[in-house]
XYZ file of C-alpha atoms in Angstrom:
408
model
C -17.273 -18.465 4.006
C -17.413 -16.935 0.616
C -16.075 -18.831 -2.440
C -12.751 -16.616 -1.946
C -12.260 -17.567 1.738
C -11.785 -21.299 0.645
C -8.536 -20.382 -1.106
C -7.080 -19.190 2.277
C -6.373 -21.825 4.721
C -5.717 -19.675 7.499
C -8.787 -18.334 7.698
C -10.312 -21.890 8.957
C -8.812 -21.676 12.409
C -10.261 -20.767 15.708
C -9.019 -18.178 17.758
C -9.808 -17.922 21.272
C -12.418 -20.737 20.791
C -13.974 -18.676 18.158
C -14.133 -18.833 14.480
C -11.442 -16.389 13.292
C -12.631 -13.365 11.225
C -9.648 -11.557 10.024
C -9.855 -7.783 9.479
C -6.390 -6.402 9.650
C -6.121 -6.224 5.898
C -4.797 -2.967 5.657
C -1.854 -4.170 7.536
C -1.129 -7.426 5.509
C -3.608 -9.631 3.501
C -3.546 -13.160 3.634
C -2.036 -15.937 1.250
C -4.123 -18.173 -0.707
C -2.710 -21.616 -1.716
C -1.712 -20.955 -5.338
C 0.875 -18.187 -3.882
C 2.037 -20.421 -0.912
C 2.445 -23.340 -3.462
C 4.046 -21.194 -6.407
C 6.976 -20.378 -3.658
C 7.269 -24.079 -2.463
C 7.611 -25.136 -6.206
C 10.434 -22.462 -6.795
C 12.381 -24.000 -3.801
C 11.738 -27.413 -4.913
C 12.607 -27.155 -8.505
C 13.846 -23.691 -9.806
C 15.942 -22.219 -6.923
C 18.984 -20.527 -8.286
C 20.401 -16.870 -8.814
C 18.979 -15.067 -11.432
C 20.740 -13.115 -14.601
C 24.223 -14.660 -13.471
C 24.047 -18.519 -14.383
C 24.111 -20.152 -17.860
C 22.943 -23.464 -16.144
C 19.352 -24.852 -16.495
C 18.015 -23.660 -12.930
C 19.498 -20.156 -13.320
C 17.739 -19.701 -16.574
C 14.401 -21.110 -15.399
C 14.685 -18.722 -12.541
C 15.456 -15.611 -14.483
C 12.779 -16.209 -16.669
C 10.164 -16.681 -13.936
C 11.788 -13.353 -12.367
C 11.920 -11.362 -15.262
C 8.170 -12.469 -16.525
C 6.809 -11.110 -13.191
C 8.272 -7.855 -14.137
C 6.044 -8.071 -17.136
C 3.091 -9.116 -15.331
C 3.080 -6.132 -13.159
C 3.633 -3.968 -15.834
C 0.228 -5.360 -17.148
C -1.548 -4.948 -13.618
C -0.666 -1.244 -13.607
C -0.863 -0.520 -17.186
C 2.662 0.636 -17.056
C 4.015 1.567 -20.778
C 7.186 -0.779 -20.450
C 8.164 -3.581 -18.024
C 11.618 -1.950 -17.907
C 9.971 1.014 -15.776
C 9.078 -1.726 -12.918
C 11.693 -2.080 -10.199
C 11.792 -4.527 -7.371
C 11.736 -3.124 -4.055
C 11.350 -4.455 -0.245
C 7.967 -2.775 -0.537
C 6.101 0.603 -0.584
C 8.246 2.250 1.899
C 11.707 1.587 0.267
C 10.211 2.730 -2.997
C 9.236 5.947 -1.533
C 12.511 6.571 0.367
C 14.375 5.833 -3.024
C 12.473 8.395 -4.899
C 13.277 10.935 -2.193
C 16.976 9.912 -1.814
C 17.607 9.624 -5.394
C 15.419 11.891 -7.431
C 14.449 14.032 -4.576
C 18.186 14.797 -3.784
C 19.219 15.448 -7.170
C 16.165 17.826 -8.503
C 15.134 19.445 -5.122
C 16.692 22.486 -3.821
C 16.654 25.315 -1.073
C 13.501 27.546 -1.888
C 11.502 24.630 -3.512
C 8.532 23.125 -1.955
C 7.074 19.467 -1.444
C 3.626 19.346 -0.861
C 1.853 16.192 1.032
C -0.920 15.994 3.099
C -2.334 15.399 6.610
C -3.555 11.746 5.799
C -0.012 10.582 4.882
C 1.425 7.343 6.365
C 4.672 7.836 7.858
C 6.418 6.238 4.808
C 4.862 8.993 2.600
C 5.726 11.786 5.086
C 9.333 11.056 6.800
C 11.413 10.863 3.544
C 9.991 14.201 2.251
C 10.495 15.408 5.743
C 13.944 14.641 5.957
C 14.604 15.971 2.064
C 13.375 18.960 2.966
C 15.873 19.033 6.157
C 18.655 18.035 3.654
C 17.867 20.761 0.849
C 16.267 23.602 2.631
C 13.179 23.153 0.919
C 9.877 23.833 2.539
C 7.453 20.956 3.507
C 3.682 21.793 3.073
C 0.594 20.368 3.988
C -2.837 20.001 2.150
C -5.920 20.200 4.629
C -8.700 17.757 4.888
C -12.475 18.369 4.701
C -14.162 17.571 7.851
C -15.236 14.186 6.638
C -11.680 13.383 5.948
C -11.407 13.951 2.092
C -8.750 16.509 0.669
C -9.788 19.716 0.569
C -9.334 20.627 -3.267
C -9.241 24.637 -2.408
C -5.950 23.586 -0.362
C -4.625 21.480 -3.197
C -5.019 24.437 -5.448
C -3.253 26.626 -2.752
C -0.489 24.872 -1.685
C 0.732 23.870 -4.886
C 2.651 26.652 -6.566
C 5.198 27.279 -9.378
C 7.740 26.679 -6.396
C 6.437 23.206 -6.101
C 9.096 20.362 -7.084
C 7.224 17.091 -5.680
C 3.427 16.389 -4.475
C 3.372 13.015 -2.759
C 0.253 11.872 -1.594
C -1.556 8.227 -0.849
C -3.923 7.072 -3.453
C -6.044 5.682 -0.611
C -5.583 6.205 3.185
C -4.875 3.478 5.452
C -6.930 5.590 8.129
C -9.702 7.175 6.623
C -10.783 4.886 3.753
C -10.953 7.917 1.167
C -9.836 7.461 -2.390
C -7.744 10.805 -3.588
C -8.663 12.234 -7.034
C -4.858 11.790 -8.346
C -5.786 12.273 -12.295
C -6.824 15.869 -11.296
C -4.084 16.341 -8.434
C -1.460 15.133 -11.332
C -2.661 17.644 -13.737
C -2.478 20.215 -10.997
C 1.123 19.700 -10.382
C 2.238 19.193 -13.860
C 0.648 22.512 -14.567
C 3.044 23.933 -12.169
C 6.131 21.792 -13.306
C 6.231 19.476 -10.274
C 6.348 15.877 -10.435
C 3.452 13.663 -8.792
C 4.319 10.611 -6.295
C 1.625 8.078 -5.296
C 1.719 5.871 -2.541
C -0.387 3.074 -3.776
C -0.206 0.890 -0.679
C -3.750 0.948 -0.035
C -5.191 1.133 -3.426
C -3.287 -1.394 -5.476
C -4.390 -4.643 -3.742
C -8.260 -3.299 -3.881
C -9.012 -1.479 -7.210
C -7.845 -1.733 -10.952
C -4.703 0.663 -10.777
C -3.818 2.829 -14.409
C -0.534 4.608 -13.664
C -0.878 6.113 -17.023
C -4.846 7.209 -16.266
C -3.699 8.558 -13.020
C -1.048 10.779 -14.478
C 1.221 10.140 -11.856
C 5.317 10.135 -12.232
C 5.923 7.671 -9.655
C 3.853 4.746 -8.152
C 4.919 2.391 -5.182
C 2.926 -0.395 -3.584
C 3.916 -3.533 -1.613
C 3.287 -7.343 -2.121
C 2.419 -8.333 1.082
C -1.075 -6.304 1.053
C -2.250 -8.084 -2.190
C -1.602 -11.651 -1.123
C 2.208 -11.800 -1.867
C 4.936 -12.379 0.650
C 6.136 -9.768 2.615
C 9.643 -7.936 1.570
C 8.766 -7.800 -1.769
C 7.009 -4.454 -3.444
C 7.362 -2.646 -6.729
C 8.255 1.154 -7.499
C 7.141 2.170 -10.887
C 8.589 5.446 -12.648
C 8.299 7.060 -15.898
C 11.457 6.006 -17.906
C 12.839 9.451 -18.471
C 12.788 10.200 -14.748
C 14.436 6.900 -14.134
C 17.135 7.539 -16.554
C 17.880 10.692 -14.594
C 18.289 8.934 -11.131
C 21.463 7.659 -9.861
C 21.385 3.973 -8.077
C 21.358 4.177 -4.380
C 22.857 0.540 -3.675
C 26.325 -0.486 -5.504
C 27.232 -4.146 -5.739
C 26.633 -7.418 -7.900
C 24.400 -7.319 -10.798
C 23.917 -3.597 -11.044
C 26.856 -2.493 -12.680
C 27.749 -2.379 -16.701
C 31.619 -2.256 -16.302
C 34.124 -1.839 -13.123
C 37.560 -0.262 -13.381
C 39.749 0.537 -10.446
C 38.453 4.078 -10.424
C 35.436 4.276 -12.411
C 32.383 1.967 -12.820
C 29.561 2.238 -15.303
C 26.033 1.028 -14.378
C 23.148 -0.685 -16.340
C 19.990 1.276 -17.369
C 16.656 1.061 -15.111
C 15.242 -1.242 -13.842
C 18.346 -3.135 -13.256
C 20.591 -0.374 -11.970
C 18.529 -0.036 -9.044
C 18.634 -3.777 -8.266
C 21.967 -4.348 -6.772
C 22.638 -7.837 -4.918
C 20.386 -10.696 -4.980
C 16.922 -10.119 -5.050
C 14.217 -11.778 -3.150
C 13.337 -14.091 -6.070
C 10.906 -16.349 -4.357
C 9.038 -13.154 -3.182
C 8.956 -11.915 -6.931
C 7.488 -15.610 -7.634
C 5.019 -15.258 -5.087
C 3.860 -11.537 -6.205
C 3.301 -13.218 -9.660
C 1.192 -15.843 -8.341
C -0.942 -12.926 -6.430
C -1.113 -11.063 -9.201
C -2.218 -13.996 -11.319
C -4.917 -15.012 -8.784
C -6.489 -11.246 -8.545
C -6.408 -11.082 -12.530
C -8.329 -14.323 -12.603
C -11.058 -12.854 -10.126
C -10.834 -9.538 -11.723
C -9.817 -6.331 -9.821
C -13.513 -5.044 -10.718
C -15.127 -8.013 -8.667
C -12.607 -7.435 -6.108
C -13.778 -3.884 -5.289
C -17.401 -5.143 -5.599
C -17.300 -7.732 -3.285
C -15.564 -5.409 -0.678
C -18.027 -2.561 -1.375
C -21.004 -4.815 -0.723
C -19.552 -5.923 2.785
C -18.899 -2.155 3.805
C -22.439 -0.934 2.196
C -23.928 -3.705 4.634
C -21.665 -2.891 7.605
C -21.054 0.657 7.897
C -25.048 1.356 8.494
C -25.070 -0.915 11.263
C -22.008 0.641 12.781
C -23.146 4.454 12.419
C -26.152 2.962 14.604
C -23.936 2.176 17.824
C -24.410 5.000 20.111
C -20.928 6.388 21.400
C -19.022 4.829 18.417
C -17.349 7.527 16.258
C -16.225 6.541 12.517
C -13.368 8.662 10.730
C -13.331 9.298 6.878
C -16.453 9.401 4.734
C -19.954 8.307 6.252
C -21.077 7.169 2.653
C -19.978 3.692 1.882
C -19.692 4.827 -1.881
C -16.819 7.509 -0.920
C -14.649 4.792 1.051
C -12.650 1.576 0.761
C -12.846 -1.364 2.884
C -11.009 0.370 5.535
C -13.222 1.598 8.563
C -11.161 3.546 11.451
C -13.528 3.969 14.574
C -13.229 4.874 18.349
C -15.844 3.584 20.950
C -16.999 5.940 23.714
C -13.856 6.465 25.984
C -12.307 3.157 25.637
C -8.711 3.080 24.560
C -8.588 1.472 21.025
C -5.986 -1.204 22.548
C -8.734 -2.294 24.928
C -11.017 -2.464 22.227
C -9.154 -4.777 19.805
C -7.996 -6.763 22.744
C -12.086 -7.527 23.328
C -12.710 -7.967 20.167
C -9.879 -10.457 19.694
C -11.375 -12.525 22.519
C -14.583 -12.804 20.219
C -12.378 -14.104 17.525
C -12.289 -10.653 15.442
C -8.753 -9.769 14.695
C -8.436 -5.848 13.796
C -5.812 -2.950 14.349
C -5.416 -0.461 17.057
C -2.915 2.333 17.356
C -1.536 5.434 15.223
C -1.633 3.468 12.008
C 1.897 4.789 11.194
C -0.191 8.150 10.819
C 0.742 10.507 14.097
C 0.467 13.715 12.090
C -3.149 12.589 11.121
C -4.002 11.587 14.723
C -2.979 15.005 15.934
C -5.061 16.611 13.235
C -8.226 14.320 14.314
C -7.581 15.098 17.966
C -7.247 11.713 18.889
C -4.272 9.225 20.082
C -5.297 6.458 18.583
C -7.921 4.612 16.541
C -9.360 1.108 16.406
C -9.514 -0.153 12.443
C -11.181 -2.529 10.428
C -10.054 -3.355 7.241
C -11.797 -5.928 4.614
C -10.478 -7.649 1.685
C -12.108 -10.192 -0.887
C -12.339 -13.199 1.374
C -14.240 -11.158 3.851
C -18.276 -11.607 3.842
C -21.314 -9.575 5.164
C -21.334 -12.168 7.935
C -17.706 -10.954 8.895
C -18.909 -7.529 8.940
C -22.080 -8.652 11.274
C -19.698 -10.643 13.568
C -17.623 -6.998 14.032
C -20.727 -5.469 14.607
C -21.764 -7.888 17.400
C -18.409 -7.962 18.813
C -18.293 -4.033 19.159
C -21.599 -4.040 21.018
C -20.445 -6.985 23.138
C -17.505 -4.890 23.979
C -19.428 -1.865 24.575
C -21.906 -3.641 27.009
C -18.667 -5.536 28.694
C -17.153 -2.161 29.989
C -20.539 -0.479 30.635
C -21.404 -3.008 33.301
C -18.120 -2.326 34.859
C -17.021 -6.375 34.650
C -13.538 -5.453 34.540
C-alpha cells in the first residue's frame, strides 16, 4: 500500500480470500478516516438543523454548513461562495440547470449541443428539455481515439445554439475535454456552457473561471465524501435569473396567502432540511485533498496509468477504448477481452480480489457509437499503486487463460 492507502480502512480487507484491490473509483471513491470521523463527530456533538435555531447546537451546525460552502468555492476557484449550491449530486445539478435555466431560456428552433460520450445524467435532461421546448438536440462526433472532434465542435455549435453541455472528463473513455476552448466557441455564438465535472473534480485541479464555463456540477461521493451530497456552481447573474424548483422551508423570504417571495441564490434552491452531515463530510474530503494537493493526486494516478497501460496493451485480444497514450487520459481504462462478456470478466476478476465495473456505465449511446454492448472498466484513484495495476494485469491474464482452457 502507498501512504495514502493507510488512511482507508476498507482497503485492508480480503475479498474471496484475496487482498482487495479496489478499481471502481469512477463509480464511487472510498472514504478516508478523516471523513468518517468528521461525520461521526457532527452526530456526536453538533447535530441540529441549520439556519433556523438560535441555540448553540444550531449555530455550530449552521457555521459548519456555511463554512463548507466557502471551502468548495476555494476548491474550484469560484468567484463567490454564494454561487455554490448544495445538491444530491451531479445528476440533480444538471437536471436543475435543464429544468430551471433551460425551461426559461430555450425555445422552439434553438439548439442544444452535447457529445456521444455523455453520461446519461448529461444527456437525458437535455433530451427531455428538447422534447418539451421544440429545441433540437445535436451531437459532437468523436475521433477514433475517443477524443472530441474539434471540427465537429465548430460545425455543431452555431448561432442557433442556446446550450452546450459536455463532460469535463469521460467516465468511459478517460479523455479530458478542452472545455476552455469550447466555452469560448460557445460564447462566441451566444450560448452558455454547462460542464459535468463528476469525473474530473476528484482527480485534477479545477478552476471554473479558467475553464470559462457557466455551470459546473460534481458529486461528493466520487471525491471521498458521503453519497447524497453534490455541488452545482453557476455564475451569479444566471442563478439570479433562474426560478427555484422546490418550494418549502428555508428557501422563502416571505409567504402570504396568495404570494411568496424567495431568498437569493444559493438559498432559494435549497428548500427543506439539507444533507447536513453530507456537507460536513464533503468539507472533510476537501480538506483531505487540499492537504495532499490536487497536483499530487493527479501525479499519483498518472504514474499508475503510465505503468499499467503498456502492459494491458500487450495482452492479446484485449481492446482498450479511448486514447492509447497515458498522457492523454485520466485513471479510467475501459476494455473488452476477446469475446467474453464484460460481466464474466468482472466476476472472474472479483474472484482474484480485483474490483472493477462492467456494463454500459450509464452511457448507452456511447456504447452504440463504439458498436459494443458494454465494457469492463478499471478506474484508479490516489490510494491505488503500481502494484494494484499489476494485480489487474495478472488477473486479466488469468481470466483469459481460464476461459481459453474451457474450464467453465
